[in-house]
Amino acid sequence: MLSRKHLRRAVIAAASCIGILVLSAASLRELDRAFPPPLPAELTVSTEVQDRDGQLLRAFATPDGYWRLETRLDQVDKQFVDMLVTYEDKRFWDHEGVDVLALARAAGQFATSGHIVSGGSTLSMQLARLIEPRESRSLGSKIKQMLRAIQIERRLSKREILERYLTLAPYGGNLEGVRAASLAYFGKEPKRLTVSESALLVALPQLPEKRRPDRNLKIAHAARDRVLTRMVSSGLLGEREAARAALDDVAGLRRTLPTLAAHAAYTMLPKAVPGQPLQLTIRKSVQEGLEQVARDAATKLGPRLSVAMVLADSRTGDILGEVGSANFFDASRSGWIDMTKIVRSPGSTLKPFIYGLAFEQGLVAQETLIDDSPVDFSGYRPKNFDMGYQGDVSIRQALQLSLNVPAIRVLDAVGPTRLMARFRQAGVSPVLPVNEAPGLAIGLGGVGITLRDLVQLYTGLANGGKTHTLHDGTESANAERTTATILDGQANWQIIDILSGVKPPEGALQRGIAYKTGTSYGYRDAWSVGFDGRYVLGVWVGRPDAGAVPGLSGYVSAAPILFEGFVRSGLATVPLPGKPPGVFNPRREDLPVTLARFGAGSDGLVQATVTEPAPTIIFPPDGARVDLGTNSVDASPLVLKLQGGRAPFRWLANGKPLTGIDRRRTATWQPDGAGYSTLTVIDAAGRAASVKVFVE
C-alpha cells in the first residue's frame, strides 16, 4: 500500500498533469482561433454555363487562368472515389486529419531503405497543402501541414474535405479538379468512368506535370498500371478486372472543354455569381447536333457564309437550341455576331400568315382559284421569283409554290396594317423603313425581322394558333412572357395542311413536318422555317455583312439544313395536329360561288368584299355537312362568317336569335345536337340571308 505521503504526491502529480493538459488544450484552442486555416466559404472556381438539365455547356477560366470546376461527390464515379481513398488515405473515414499509423510506417520505411518508399500524408493534409502551398519539403512545413489538417477536420465534414480535394487537385497544366481533368483527357464528366480512367485520375495528382498523358504518355501509362496493381493488392479489384483495364489505351491528347452555345454563354456572363452556375433553357444534346449541322453546312456553302439556327418548344417558348453562327471563332465568317438577333429581310416566310388571315375572314378556301399574272397596285408591280407566271392556281398551290403575285393580291385584301397588328399582338414587331407605313411589299420581305422573332411567329402555327414569347435564360428575371393568338384554330389548321404538303428538298427524308422557305431581295438571305406538332426550327443562311450571294435561295440553301437539323437534334417527331371539328375544306367542285374564285375588278385590283350590298353567308355554305363532334363532351362551336351587308348584324339559328348583335362579320354558334339547322343573318337594313347545314 502507498503511504499517505506517497498518495498525496501521486494526487498532486495527477492534478498537475490534468492541469497541464487542460492548459495545453486551451492554448491549442486559442492558437486555432488565432491562426485559422485559409478556408474560404466559396472556392474560386470557373464560371459554368449549364443546360436545362445541369449539363455543362461552357466554362470560363478563373481569373488566374485555371480550369477549376466545382465538384460534388454525386458528380463523380463512386469507384473512382473508392480507388482514390484506398490509394491515398485508406483510413480517411476514421482518422481526425493525421494518420499516425501511416506516418509511422513511412518513417520506418525511410529509416530502413534510406529513401521515401511511401508517403504518410492524408487527404486532409493534401488539402492543407493545396489551400496553403508550402515553400519547401522541410520537417517544419510537414508539421504545419499536419496541424492544418487537424484544423480542417474540425471545420469541415469528411464529405466536404473530399469535395474540396476533388475540386483543387492538380492534373497538369492549368487543369485543376477531377471534372476539368476528365473533360480534358476523356471528353466526358467523371460521373461514369472506366476502371482504367479512374486509375489514371488517381495517379496524376502526385506528379501532375511529369505524368501528363498529353506530354508524357509512357509515364502516365506506367503510373496508371501501378495504381491498378495497388488496387489488386488491397482487394478493391480482382486480378482479371485489373488486367483488362491495363489493356486499355491511354489517350495522349488534351481536349478543349465544352464550348457550346457561345453567344448565349457570353450574354449570360455578366450575371455570374461566384460558385453558382448559370443555366439556359437549351438542351445539350440538341445544341451539339445543331452546331455540328451548322459547321458542316457552312463548309459546303463556301467562305464568308454563315448559318444561324433556333429550335424552340412551341408549347412553352423554351429555346432548346440556338446557333448564332457557324463557328464563333471563325473571323472570316464574323462568327462572333449572333445572327439569330440581327434584323434581316424575311423574304417569303411571312406568306403563311397572309393566307391565314384570309382564311379567318372567309375570303378563301384551299381550292379557291386565284390569278397569277402581272398586276399593278398603284405602281407596285410584284413579280414571281422565277419571273414566270402560272395563270389560274389554287390558294393551296399558290402558297406551296410561294408565288408572289397571288400573295400580294391576298395581302391587298386582308390589309398590311392588319397583318402587322397581328404580328405585334403575338409579341413581334417587324422593322419598317423609316417613316413608312405598312405596305404591300412586306408580303415579299419588305420589312425587317430577326430569326428568333420569326421562329416565335411560327410557334403559333405549331401550337394551334397560340404563340409564346421565346426565352433561353439570358433574359432578365422580370422580362415579360406573353401568350397570344396569331391565327384562329381553324385558319391555323388550313395553313398547316398546306405547308405539310410542300415537297422536301432533294435528298431529304420526309419527317412529317410542315415548312416554308424564303429568299430576300438580292440573294442576301436564305430562310427555312419548319415545325411538327411541338417543335419549331428556323434556319438563316447568308453573309453577316449582308453581301449578295448569287444562287442563294431558301429551298436550295436553307431547307436541307432545316431537315438535317431536325434529324441531328435527336428530338422525336411529334405528329402534326389533326383537323379540328368544324373545319370547312371542300373540293373545288363543291365550293360556293363566293369562294370559287378570288375576284378582281376591271382595274385589276383585288376586291376585299363582295360588291352586292346584301349580306351573304360565306361559311358555312348552304347544304354543307359539318363535323363538330356533337356526340362528345368537347363539341366545338361553329364559326359563322359573312360578306356584304350593313353592320350591325343579328344571327338566328332555327329562328332563335343568338345572344346580342355584333358589328363583326364573324360569330360562333353552339348547336344543341346533331341534325339539320337553318342559320340566318339580318343586317341593319333588314336584309337577310340563310343557309341550311347538317351538323354532326
XYZ file of C-alpha atoms in Angstrom:
696
model
C 0.000 0.000 0.000
C 1.047 3.543 -0.663
C 1.766 5.698 2.330
C -0.266 8.799 2.828
C 2.744 10.835 1.788
C 3.170 8.969 -1.483
C -0.557 9.031 -2.174
C -0.613 12.774 -1.617
C 2.288 13.194 -4.053
C 0.543 10.995 -6.678
C -2.651 13.000 -6.414
C -0.710 16.261 -6.760
C 1.198 14.911 -9.801
C -2.024 13.709 -11.467
C -3.669 17.023 -10.794
C -0.665 18.804 -12.277
C -0.812 16.645 -15.449
C -4.515 17.269 -15.820
C -3.914 20.967 -15.365
C -1.148 20.948 -17.954
C -3.387 19.066 -20.398
C -6.257 21.481 -19.773
C -3.963 24.448 -20.249
C -2.460 22.835 -23.370
C -5.914 22.155 -24.816
C -6.970 25.688 -24.007
C -3.802 27.029 -25.569
C -4.344 24.954 -28.684
C -7.912 26.228 -28.951
C -6.687 29.788 -28.644
C -3.983 29.154 -31.235
C -6.578 27.544 -33.504
C -8.758 30.632 -33.220
C -5.834 32.978 -33.682
C -4.398 31.197 -36.717
C -7.305 29.565 -38.615
C -6.656 27.731 -41.875
C -7.421 29.689 -45.071
C -10.754 28.037 -45.815
C -12.957 30.423 -47.837
C -16.677 29.759 -47.734
C -16.619 29.540 -51.533
C -13.704 28.391 -53.666
C -12.689 30.472 -56.663
C -13.928 28.251 -59.484
C -14.666 28.538 -63.183
C -17.963 30.106 -64.139
C -20.149 27.380 -65.633
C -22.995 27.782 -68.106
C -25.258 24.760 -67.915
C -28.165 23.419 -69.947
C -31.687 22.891 -68.649
C -30.650 19.559 -67.062
C -27.478 20.830 -65.394
C -25.072 19.544 -68.063
C -22.050 21.713 -68.831
C -22.365 23.780 -71.998
C -19.419 26.096 -71.495
C -16.943 27.062 -68.776
C -14.819 30.169 -68.343
C -11.361 30.020 -66.793
C -10.787 31.516 -63.335
C -9.194 34.988 -63.104
C -5.802 33.308 -62.584
C -6.236 31.261 -65.760
C -7.157 27.835 -64.364
C -9.874 25.439 -65.431
C -11.247 24.642 -61.987
C -14.778 23.215 -61.919
C -16.578 22.877 -58.608
C -17.106 19.203 -57.830
C -19.635 17.393 -55.658
C -19.373 13.723 -54.741
C -22.586 12.902 -56.585
C -20.898 14.147 -59.787
C -18.082 11.610 -59.531
C -17.925 7.873 -60.163
C -18.102 6.068 -56.807
C -15.487 3.505 -57.856
C -13.035 6.321 -58.582
C -13.610 7.745 -55.085
C -13.053 4.304 -53.541
C -9.830 3.863 -55.523
C -8.630 7.348 -54.537
C -9.235 6.772 -50.820
C -7.672 3.302 -50.979
C -4.575 4.585 -52.750
C -4.062 7.870 -50.903
C -5.602 7.502 -47.458
C -7.221 4.159 -46.625
C -8.181 5.259 -43.073
C -9.589 8.589 -44.329
C -13.054 7.999 -42.875
C -11.653 7.135 -39.417
C -8.773 9.487 -38.545
C -9.027 13.133 -37.489
C -6.641 14.644 -40.009
C -3.416 12.750 -39.275
C -2.962 9.002 -39.737
C -0.408 8.093 -37.058
C -0.051 4.527 -38.329
C 0.679 5.720 -41.882
C 3.280 8.195 -40.596
C 4.970 5.512 -38.508
C 5.039 3.153 -41.467
C 6.528 5.814 -43.748
C 9.173 6.720 -41.163
C 10.157 3.079 -40.680
C 10.456 2.509 -44.427
C 12.630 5.605 -44.758
C 14.848 4.505 -41.885
C 15.438 1.045 -43.312
C 15.780 1.949 -47.018
C 17.277 5.416 -46.856
C 14.669 6.890 -49.221
C 10.933 7.569 -49.285
C 9.004 4.380 -50.085
C 5.505 5.644 -49.321
C 4.092 8.862 -48.015
C 2.138 9.344 -44.826
C 0.046 12.294 -45.977
C -3.692 12.032 -45.556
C -6.178 13.593 -47.947
C -6.791 16.233 -45.279
C -3.057 17.022 -45.223
C -3.003 17.177 -49.024
C -5.939 19.588 -48.955
C -3.974 21.714 -46.460
C -1.079 21.819 -48.940
C -3.430 22.765 -51.797
C -5.017 25.687 -49.971
C -1.707 26.850 -48.477
C 1.142 25.770 -50.789
C 4.406 25.050 -48.925
C 7.669 26.628 -49.947
C 9.811 23.611 -49.010
C 9.592 19.952 -48.042
C 11.148 20.529 -44.604
C 10.095 18.842 -41.376
C 8.676 22.145 -40.164
C 6.424 22.525 -43.168
C 5.280 18.918 -42.721
C 4.368 19.565 -39.082
C 2.495 22.718 -40.099
C 0.620 20.709 -42.704
C -0.383 18.157 -40.046
C -1.642 20.877 -37.738
C -3.596 22.464 -40.584
C -5.151 19.086 -41.369
C -6.379 18.802 -37.769
C -7.824 22.308 -38.017
C -9.536 21.463 -41.309
C -11.096 18.326 -39.819
C -12.599 20.443 -37.016
C -14.262 22.758 -39.530
C -15.301 20.543 -42.428
C -17.036 17.214 -42.706
C -15.291 14.310 -44.405
C -17.512 14.782 -47.424
C -16.654 18.484 -47.664
C -12.939 17.716 -47.374
C -13.134 15.189 -50.175
C -15.138 17.541 -52.404
C -12.617 20.345 -51.920
C -9.767 17.999 -52.737
C -11.566 16.823 -55.888
C -12.042 20.460 -56.892
C -8.463 21.630 -56.246
C -6.237 18.628 -57.025
C -3.706 19.404 -59.827
C -3.889 17.403 -63.056
C -1.289 19.093 -65.231
C -1.061 22.461 -66.912
C -3.917 24.712 -65.891
C -6.252 21.817 -65.082
C -7.411 21.592 -61.500
C -10.008 19.225 -60.147
C -11.234 15.890 -61.359
C -14.059 17.300 -63.512
C -11.761 19.512 -65.575
C -9.293 16.618 -65.927
C -11.945 14.122 -67.016
C -13.349 16.533 -69.594
C -9.880 17.380 -70.913
C -8.442 13.849 -71.052
C -11.572 11.755 -71.702
C -14.093 14.225 -73.136
C -16.726 13.446 -70.512
C -17.836 14.230 -66.993
C -16.420 11.890 -64.295
C -19.845 10.533 -63.381
C -19.153 7.256 -65.195
C -15.518 6.269 -65.601
C -13.901 3.058 -66.710
C -11.510 1.311 -64.323
C -8.598 2.434 -66.487
C -9.768 6.067 -66.490
C -10.280 6.039 -62.713
C -6.782 4.636 -62.145
C -5.206 7.351 -64.314
C -7.063 10.119 -62.481
C -5.919 8.679 -59.150
C -2.279 8.642 -60.333
C -1.992 12.114 -61.874
C -2.138 14.482 -58.838
C 1.036 13.051 -57.239
C 3.221 14.251 -60.149
C 0.813 16.113 -62.448
C 3.352 17.639 -64.817
C 5.544 14.560 -65.094
C 2.592 12.210 -65.655
C 0.524 14.318 -68.066
C -0.666 11.893 -70.789
C -0.632 14.627 -73.453
C 3.115 15.146 -72.882
C 4.473 12.005 -71.222
C 2.310 9.154 -72.400
C 4.572 6.298 -71.304
C 4.993 7.707 -67.813
C 1.224 8.223 -67.496
C 0.642 4.653 -68.668
C 3.060 3.250 -66.095
C 1.556 5.351 -63.284
C -1.924 4.079 -64.124
C -0.686 0.475 -64.021
C 0.867 0.995 -60.577
C -2.493 2.160 -59.272
C -4.178 -0.915 -60.746
C -1.613 -3.179 -59.066
C -2.197 -1.464 -55.714
C -5.962 -1.921 -56.094
C -5.485 -5.666 -56.597
C -3.260 -5.998 -53.534
C -5.764 -4.044 -51.440
C -8.617 -6.267 -52.596
C -10.607 -3.490 -54.295
C -10.119 -5.007 -57.774
C -9.828 -8.572 -58.968
C -6.781 -9.593 -60.961
C -8.770 -10.169 -64.169
C -10.566 -6.842 -63.919
C -7.282 -5.018 -63.402
C -5.654 -6.924 -66.270
C -8.467 -5.936 -68.639
C -8.147 -2.306 -67.549
C -4.385 -2.428 -68.166
C -5.064 -3.332 -71.796
C -6.937 -0.049 -72.397
C -5.023 2.636 -74.230
C -4.214 5.923 -72.532
C -5.121 8.726 -74.931
C -2.212 11.054 -75.462
C -4.184 14.222 -76.090
C -5.866 17.020 -74.230
C -9.297 18.144 -75.424
C -10.755 21.586 -75.071
C -13.535 21.896 -72.532
C -17.094 22.228 -73.929
C -17.690 25.467 -75.832
C -21.364 25.081 -76.716
C -23.882 27.942 -77.093
C -21.094 30.512 -77.213
C -23.262 33.564 -77.914
C -25.773 32.810 -75.168
C -22.981 31.902 -72.745
C -21.206 35.228 -73.235
C -24.519 37.039 -72.862
C -25.018 35.296 -69.511
C -21.501 36.030 -68.223
C -22.285 39.454 -66.656
C -24.874 37.706 -64.455
C -22.304 35.348 -62.974
C -22.303 34.907 -59.184
C -19.245 33.171 -57.661
C -19.919 29.496 -57.048
C -23.303 29.483 -58.816
C -23.662 28.022 -62.309
C -25.633 29.924 -64.940
C -28.466 27.993 -66.551
C -30.058 28.193 -70.005
C -33.208 26.539 -71.359
C -31.037 24.865 -74.007
C -30.756 21.071 -74.120
C -27.139 19.994 -74.568
C -27.816 17.117 -76.985
C -29.917 19.392 -79.212
C -27.276 22.121 -79.146
C -24.474 19.724 -80.067
C -26.443 18.408 -83.039
C -27.377 21.844 -84.373
C -23.854 23.232 -84.039
C -22.428 20.293 -85.956
C -25.028 20.755 -88.711
C -24.193 24.477 -88.941
C -20.438 23.832 -89.181
C -20.842 21.152 -91.832
C -23.284 23.257 -93.854
C -21.064 26.355 -93.788
C -18.118 24.307 -95.027
C -20.171 23.110 -98.003
C -21.659 26.535 -98.719
C -18.284 28.211 -99.040
C -16.219 31.005 -97.487
C -17.701 34.008 -95.682
C -21.141 32.401 -95.417
C -22.624 31.736 -92.017
C -25.555 29.762 -90.636
C -27.865 30.587 -87.728
C -30.485 28.291 -86.205
C -33.133 28.473 -83.475
C -35.112 25.465 -82.236
C -37.965 26.135 -79.794
C -40.689 24.257 -77.949
C -43.927 25.809 -79.192
C -45.830 24.776 -76.059
C -43.608 26.662 -73.633
C -41.468 29.107 -75.636
C -38.294 27.430 -74.343
C -35.391 27.645 -76.776
C -33.814 24.175 -76.837
C -31.035 25.038 -79.253
C -29.673 28.234 -80.787
C -26.698 28.692 -83.072
C -25.694 32.308 -83.636
C -23.084 31.491 -86.288
C -21.420 28.556 -87.982
C -18.305 28.959 -85.821
C -17.935 31.513 -83.042
C -14.158 31.629 -83.500
C -14.148 31.912 -87.310
C -13.309 35.535 -88.080
C -13.739 35.011 -91.839
C -17.444 34.342 -91.190
C -17.770 37.040 -88.490
C -18.550 34.218 -86.114
C -18.819 36.496 -83.072
C -22.019 38.063 -84.497
C -25.183 36.400 -83.202
C -27.245 36.229 -86.384
C -30.323 34.964 -84.516
C -30.817 38.529 -83.259
C -29.893 40.525 -86.361
C -32.734 42.153 -88.331
C -32.836 40.899 -91.933
C -35.379 40.694 -94.748
C -37.510 37.536 -94.302
C -38.299 37.012 -97.977
C -41.442 34.897 -98.413
C -41.545 33.425 -94.911
C -44.431 35.707 -93.830
C -46.780 34.482 -96.580
C -48.439 31.777 -94.430
C -49.788 34.464 -92.110
C -51.193 36.476 -95.024
C -53.179 33.485 -96.204
C -54.078 32.635 -92.598
C -55.830 35.982 -92.189
C -57.687 35.381 -95.452
C -58.921 32.026 -94.141
C -60.004 33.724 -90.923
C -62.029 36.308 -92.809
C -63.676 33.736 -95.034
C -62.134 35.203 -98.187
C -60.608 31.960 -99.445
C -60.680 28.184 -99.247
C -57.758 25.928 -100.159
C -59.199 25.242 -103.611
C -60.250 28.829 -104.329
C -58.752 29.879 -107.663
C -56.579 32.969 -107.814
C -54.944 34.653 -110.792
C -51.169 34.516 -111.028
C -50.439 37.047 -113.745
C -48.812 40.508 -113.938
C -50.645 43.128 -111.920
C -50.117 46.775 -110.969
C -51.003 48.006 -107.477
C -50.767 51.777 -107.979
C -47.228 51.493 -109.264
C -46.167 48.455 -107.215
C -45.681 45.538 -109.623
C -44.725 42.326 -107.795
C -43.017 39.601 -109.809
C -42.525 35.939 -109.076
C -39.102 34.645 -108.031
C -38.563 32.854 -111.360
C -40.064 35.786 -113.337
C -42.706 33.406 -114.756
C -46.468 33.191 -114.166
C -48.790 30.228 -113.667
C -52.167 31.711 -114.602
C -55.044 30.314 -112.532
C -53.840 28.418 -109.467
C -55.496 27.338 -106.234
C -54.710 29.050 -102.953
C -53.048 25.813 -101.857
C -50.787 25.787 -104.911
C -50.022 29.494 -104.585
C -48.694 29.061 -101.046
C -46.891 25.781 -101.670
C -45.154 27.222 -104.738
C -44.579 30.505 -102.874
C -45.926 32.565 -105.779
C -45.511 36.271 -105.151
C -48.362 37.800 -107.152
C -51.180 35.782 -105.523
C -49.759 36.511 -102.067
C -49.829 40.254 -102.739
C -53.372 40.037 -104.147
C -54.496 38.412 -100.895
C -52.489 40.843 -98.739
C -54.200 43.740 -100.512
C -57.496 42.231 -99.430
C -56.685 41.473 -95.798
C -54.652 44.656 -95.346
C -50.934 45.128 -94.495
C -51.851 47.099 -91.382
C -53.944 44.224 -90.062
C -51.086 41.788 -90.712
C -48.617 43.978 -88.815
C -51.088 44.408 -85.971
C -51.387 40.633 -85.684
C -47.597 40.319 -85.507
C -47.419 42.912 -82.737
C -50.217 41.131 -80.913
C -48.036 37.999 -80.984
C -45.153 39.893 -79.390
C -43.164 40.527 -82.578
C -42.565 43.985 -84.054
C -41.046 43.787 -87.560
C -38.968 46.807 -88.538
C -40.300 49.031 -91.314
C -38.281 51.564 -93.310
C -38.068 54.915 -91.530
C -41.278 56.968 -91.730
C -43.074 54.351 -93.834
C -46.468 52.817 -93.129
C -47.051 49.094 -93.711
C -47.360 48.453 -97.436
C -47.834 45.519 -99.769
C -44.068 44.974 -100.015
C -43.997 43.448 -96.527
C -45.509 40.315 -98.060
C -42.297 39.733 -100.047
C -39.752 40.673 -97.406
C -40.038 44.466 -97.433
C -39.713 44.530 -93.661
C -37.016 43.551 -91.155
C -37.246 40.687 -88.673
C -34.879 38.538 -86.640
C -34.642 34.761 -86.910
C -35.669 34.482 -83.290
C -38.830 36.556 -83.854
C -39.659 34.599 -86.994
C -39.481 31.342 -85.046
C -41.710 32.894 -82.387
C -44.380 33.594 -85.028
C -44.157 30.022 -86.295
C -44.604 28.608 -82.791
C -48.199 29.770 -83.230
C -48.632 27.532 -86.273
C -47.258 24.533 -84.336
C -49.357 25.328 -81.259
C -52.894 25.720 -82.576
C -52.542 29.435 -83.316
C -51.148 30.412 -79.881
C -47.652 31.915 -79.696
C -45.358 32.018 -76.668
C -42.615 34.560 -76.084
C -39.319 32.784 -76.755
C -36.754 32.683 -73.956
C -33.405 30.982 -73.410
C -32.477 32.072 -69.899
C -30.437 35.132 -70.880
C -33.379 37.450 -70.309
C -33.793 39.491 -67.145
C -35.785 37.894 -64.344
C -38.687 40.334 -64.826
C -38.812 40.015 -68.624
C -42.399 39.809 -69.820
C -43.573 36.494 -71.249
C -46.802 36.567 -73.177
C -49.145 34.139 -74.869
C -51.097 35.500 -77.827
C -53.193 34.415 -80.780
C -51.589 34.670 -84.201
C -54.411 32.842 -86.060
C -57.677 31.235 -85.040
C -57.628 27.459 -84.727
C -59.413 26.629 -87.964
C -57.430 29.028 -90.141
C -54.265 27.803 -88.455
C -55.014 24.201 -89.449
C -55.592 25.231 -93.066
C -52.063 26.680 -93.197
C -50.571 23.588 -91.519
C -52.330 21.347 -94.012
C -50.961 23.328 -96.962
C -47.383 23.612 -95.669
C -47.238 19.942 -94.729
C -47.637 19.179 -98.432
C -44.568 21.159 -99.518
C -42.051 18.861 -101.198
C -38.913 18.196 -99.100
C -35.593 19.319 -100.604
C -33.767 16.813 -102.762
C -32.216 14.017 -100.731
C -34.073 14.871 -97.513
C -36.324 12.394 -95.754
C -39.939 13.322 -95.093
C -40.177 13.728 -91.323
C -43.804 14.705 -91.003
C -43.047 18.414 -90.762
C -44.594 21.469 -92.371
C -42.202 24.134 -93.592
C -41.752 27.323 -95.585
C -38.742 28.848 -97.295
C -37.818 32.391 -98.241
C -35.169 34.326 -100.136
C -34.591 38.036 -99.640
C -34.141 40.561 -102.418
C -30.686 40.468 -103.975
C -29.891 36.930 -102.745
C -28.709 38.192 -99.360
C -30.667 35.924 -97.029
C -31.955 32.375 -97.340
C -34.531 31.133 -94.836
C -36.341 27.963 -93.923
C -38.721 27.515 -91.003
C -40.366 24.197 -90.214
C -42.355 22.578 -87.443
C -44.006 19.386 -86.293
C -46.702 19.124 -83.632
C -44.433 20.656 -80.989
C -41.011 21.840 -82.135
C -40.152 24.739 -84.452
C -36.775 25.107 -86.164
C -35.711 28.198 -88.059
C -32.633 28.449 -90.289
C -30.919 31.510 -91.751
C -28.085 31.363 -94.295
C -26.149 34.330 -95.658
C -23.254 36.682 -95.134
C -23.199 38.635 -91.862
C -22.138 41.747 -93.801
C -25.338 41.463 -95.901
C -23.373 40.882 -99.096
C -25.146 39.322 -102.077
C -24.565 35.607 -102.715
C -25.503 34.622 -106.282
C -27.537 31.421 -106.328
C -28.507 31.621 -102.657
C -32.115 30.555 -102.034
C -34.251 29.258 -99.216
C -35.168 25.990 -100.903
C -31.667 25.110 -102.133
C -29.505 26.573 -99.358
C -31.549 26.633 -96.132
C -34.154 23.854 -96.449
C -31.624 20.966 -96.473
C -30.128 22.385 -93.264
C -33.597 22.511 -91.726
C -34.274 18.828 -92.382
C -30.799 17.790 -91.245
C -31.213 19.926 -88.149
C -34.384 18.110 -87.159
C -32.583 14.775 -87.594
C -29.454 15.766 -85.658
C -31.419 17.428 -82.852
C -32.318 13.970 -81.610
C -35.889 15.033 -80.818
C -38.642 12.558 -81.615
C -41.056 13.858 -84.234
C -44.413 14.923 -82.789
C -47.308 14.373 -85.233
C -48.910 17.477 -86.687
C -52.355 18.202 -85.213
C -55.357 16.618 -86.872
C -58.213 18.537 -88.462
C -60.293 20.201 -85.736
C -64.081 19.861 -85.767
C -65.878 22.459 -87.879
C -63.123 22.957 -90.458
C -64.509 23.558 -93.953
C -62.198 22.208 -96.641
C -64.329 21.212 -99.669
C -63.266 20.021 -103.090
C -63.164 22.643 -105.825
C -66.425 21.465 -107.381
C -68.171 21.819 -104.001
C -67.128 25.423 -103.389
C -69.897 28.016 -103.112
C -69.887 30.742 -105.746
C -68.413 33.301 -103.364
C -65.340 31.093 -102.756
C -64.849 29.625 -106.237
C -62.557 32.445 -107.332
C -60.694 35.205 -105.551
C -62.251 38.095 -107.577
C -60.734 41.145 -109.216
C -62.331 44.316 -110.529
C -61.984 45.775 -114.013
C -58.933 47.741 -112.935
C -57.137 44.572 -111.874
C -57.140 45.428 -108.175
C -58.301 42.803 -105.706
C -61.693 43.460 -104.174
C -61.736 42.582 -100.477
C -65.543 42.331 -100.236
C -68.434 41.231 -102.417
C -69.858 44.182 -104.354
C -73.533 43.316 -103.716
C -74.937 45.344 -100.802
C -76.991 42.488 -99.373
C -75.396 40.192 -96.771
C -74.165 36.766 -97.889
C -73.244 33.896 -95.569
C -69.970 32.522 -96.906
C -69.394 29.990 -94.127
C -70.840 27.528 -93.679
C -72.021 27.188 -97.271
C -75.569 26.164 -97.951
C -76.080 22.387 -97.730
C -72.752 21.705 -96.012
C -72.220 18.810 -93.588
C -70.109 19.988 -90.653
C -68.485 17.701 -88.104
C -68.486 19.463 -84.733
C -68.178 16.342 -82.595
C -71.672 16.871 -81.134
C -71.641 13.399 -79.604
C -68.646 14.210 -77.401
C -68.328 16.375 -74.306
C -65.830 18.584 -76.169
C -68.167 19.568 -79.004
C -66.813 22.590 -80.884
C -68.794 25.712 -81.787
C -69.386 26.516 -85.445
C -67.740 29.662 -86.788
C -70.128 31.786 -88.891
C -68.784 34.230 -91.493
C -70.477 36.652 -93.887
C -69.700 39.214 -96.563
C -71.617 42.308 -97.598
C -74.494 43.860 -95.690
C -74.521 46.775 -93.290
C -73.475 46.403 -89.653
C -74.638 45.667 -87.020
C -75.805 42.100 -87.647
C -78.123 39.713 -85.809
C -77.772 35.946 -86.214
C -80.549 33.400 -85.787
C -80.337 29.609 -85.507
C -83.589 27.787 -86.338
C -85.470 31.045 -85.800
C -83.971 31.719 -82.361
C -81.672 34.763 -82.120
C -78.154 34.258 -80.861
C -77.033 36.446 -77.976
C -76.811 40.155 -78.840
C -75.961 41.914 -82.069
C -72.470 42.380 -83.461
C -70.685 44.701 -85.862
C -68.203 41.987 -86.778
C -68.666 39.720 -89.749
C -67.930 36.615 -87.743
C -69.855 34.872 -84.979
C -69.993 31.475 -83.275
C -72.889 29.114 -82.677
C -73.035 26.125 -80.333
C -75.703 23.712 -81.675
C -77.892 21.735 -79.278
C -77.303 18.493 -81.143
C -76.867 16.779 -84.482
C -79.160 17.254 -87.452
C -80.275 19.908 -89.933
C -80.317 23.543 -88.860
C -81.116 26.824 -90.587
C -78.819 29.752 -89.952
C -79.932 33.307 -90.777
C -78.251 36.701 -90.597
C -80.087 40.043 -90.696
C -78.239 43.297 -91.334
C -79.023 46.840 -90.184
C -81.122 47.447 -93.318
C -83.295 44.429 -92.552
C -81.904 42.313 -95.377
C -81.436 38.640 -94.619
C -79.536 35.623 -95.884
C -79.934 31.996 -94.835
C -78.170 28.664 -95.241
C -79.164 25.147 -94.267
C -76.487 22.871 -92.793
C -76.301 19.379 -91.339
C -74.385 19.231 -88.050
C -72.676 16.002 -86.987
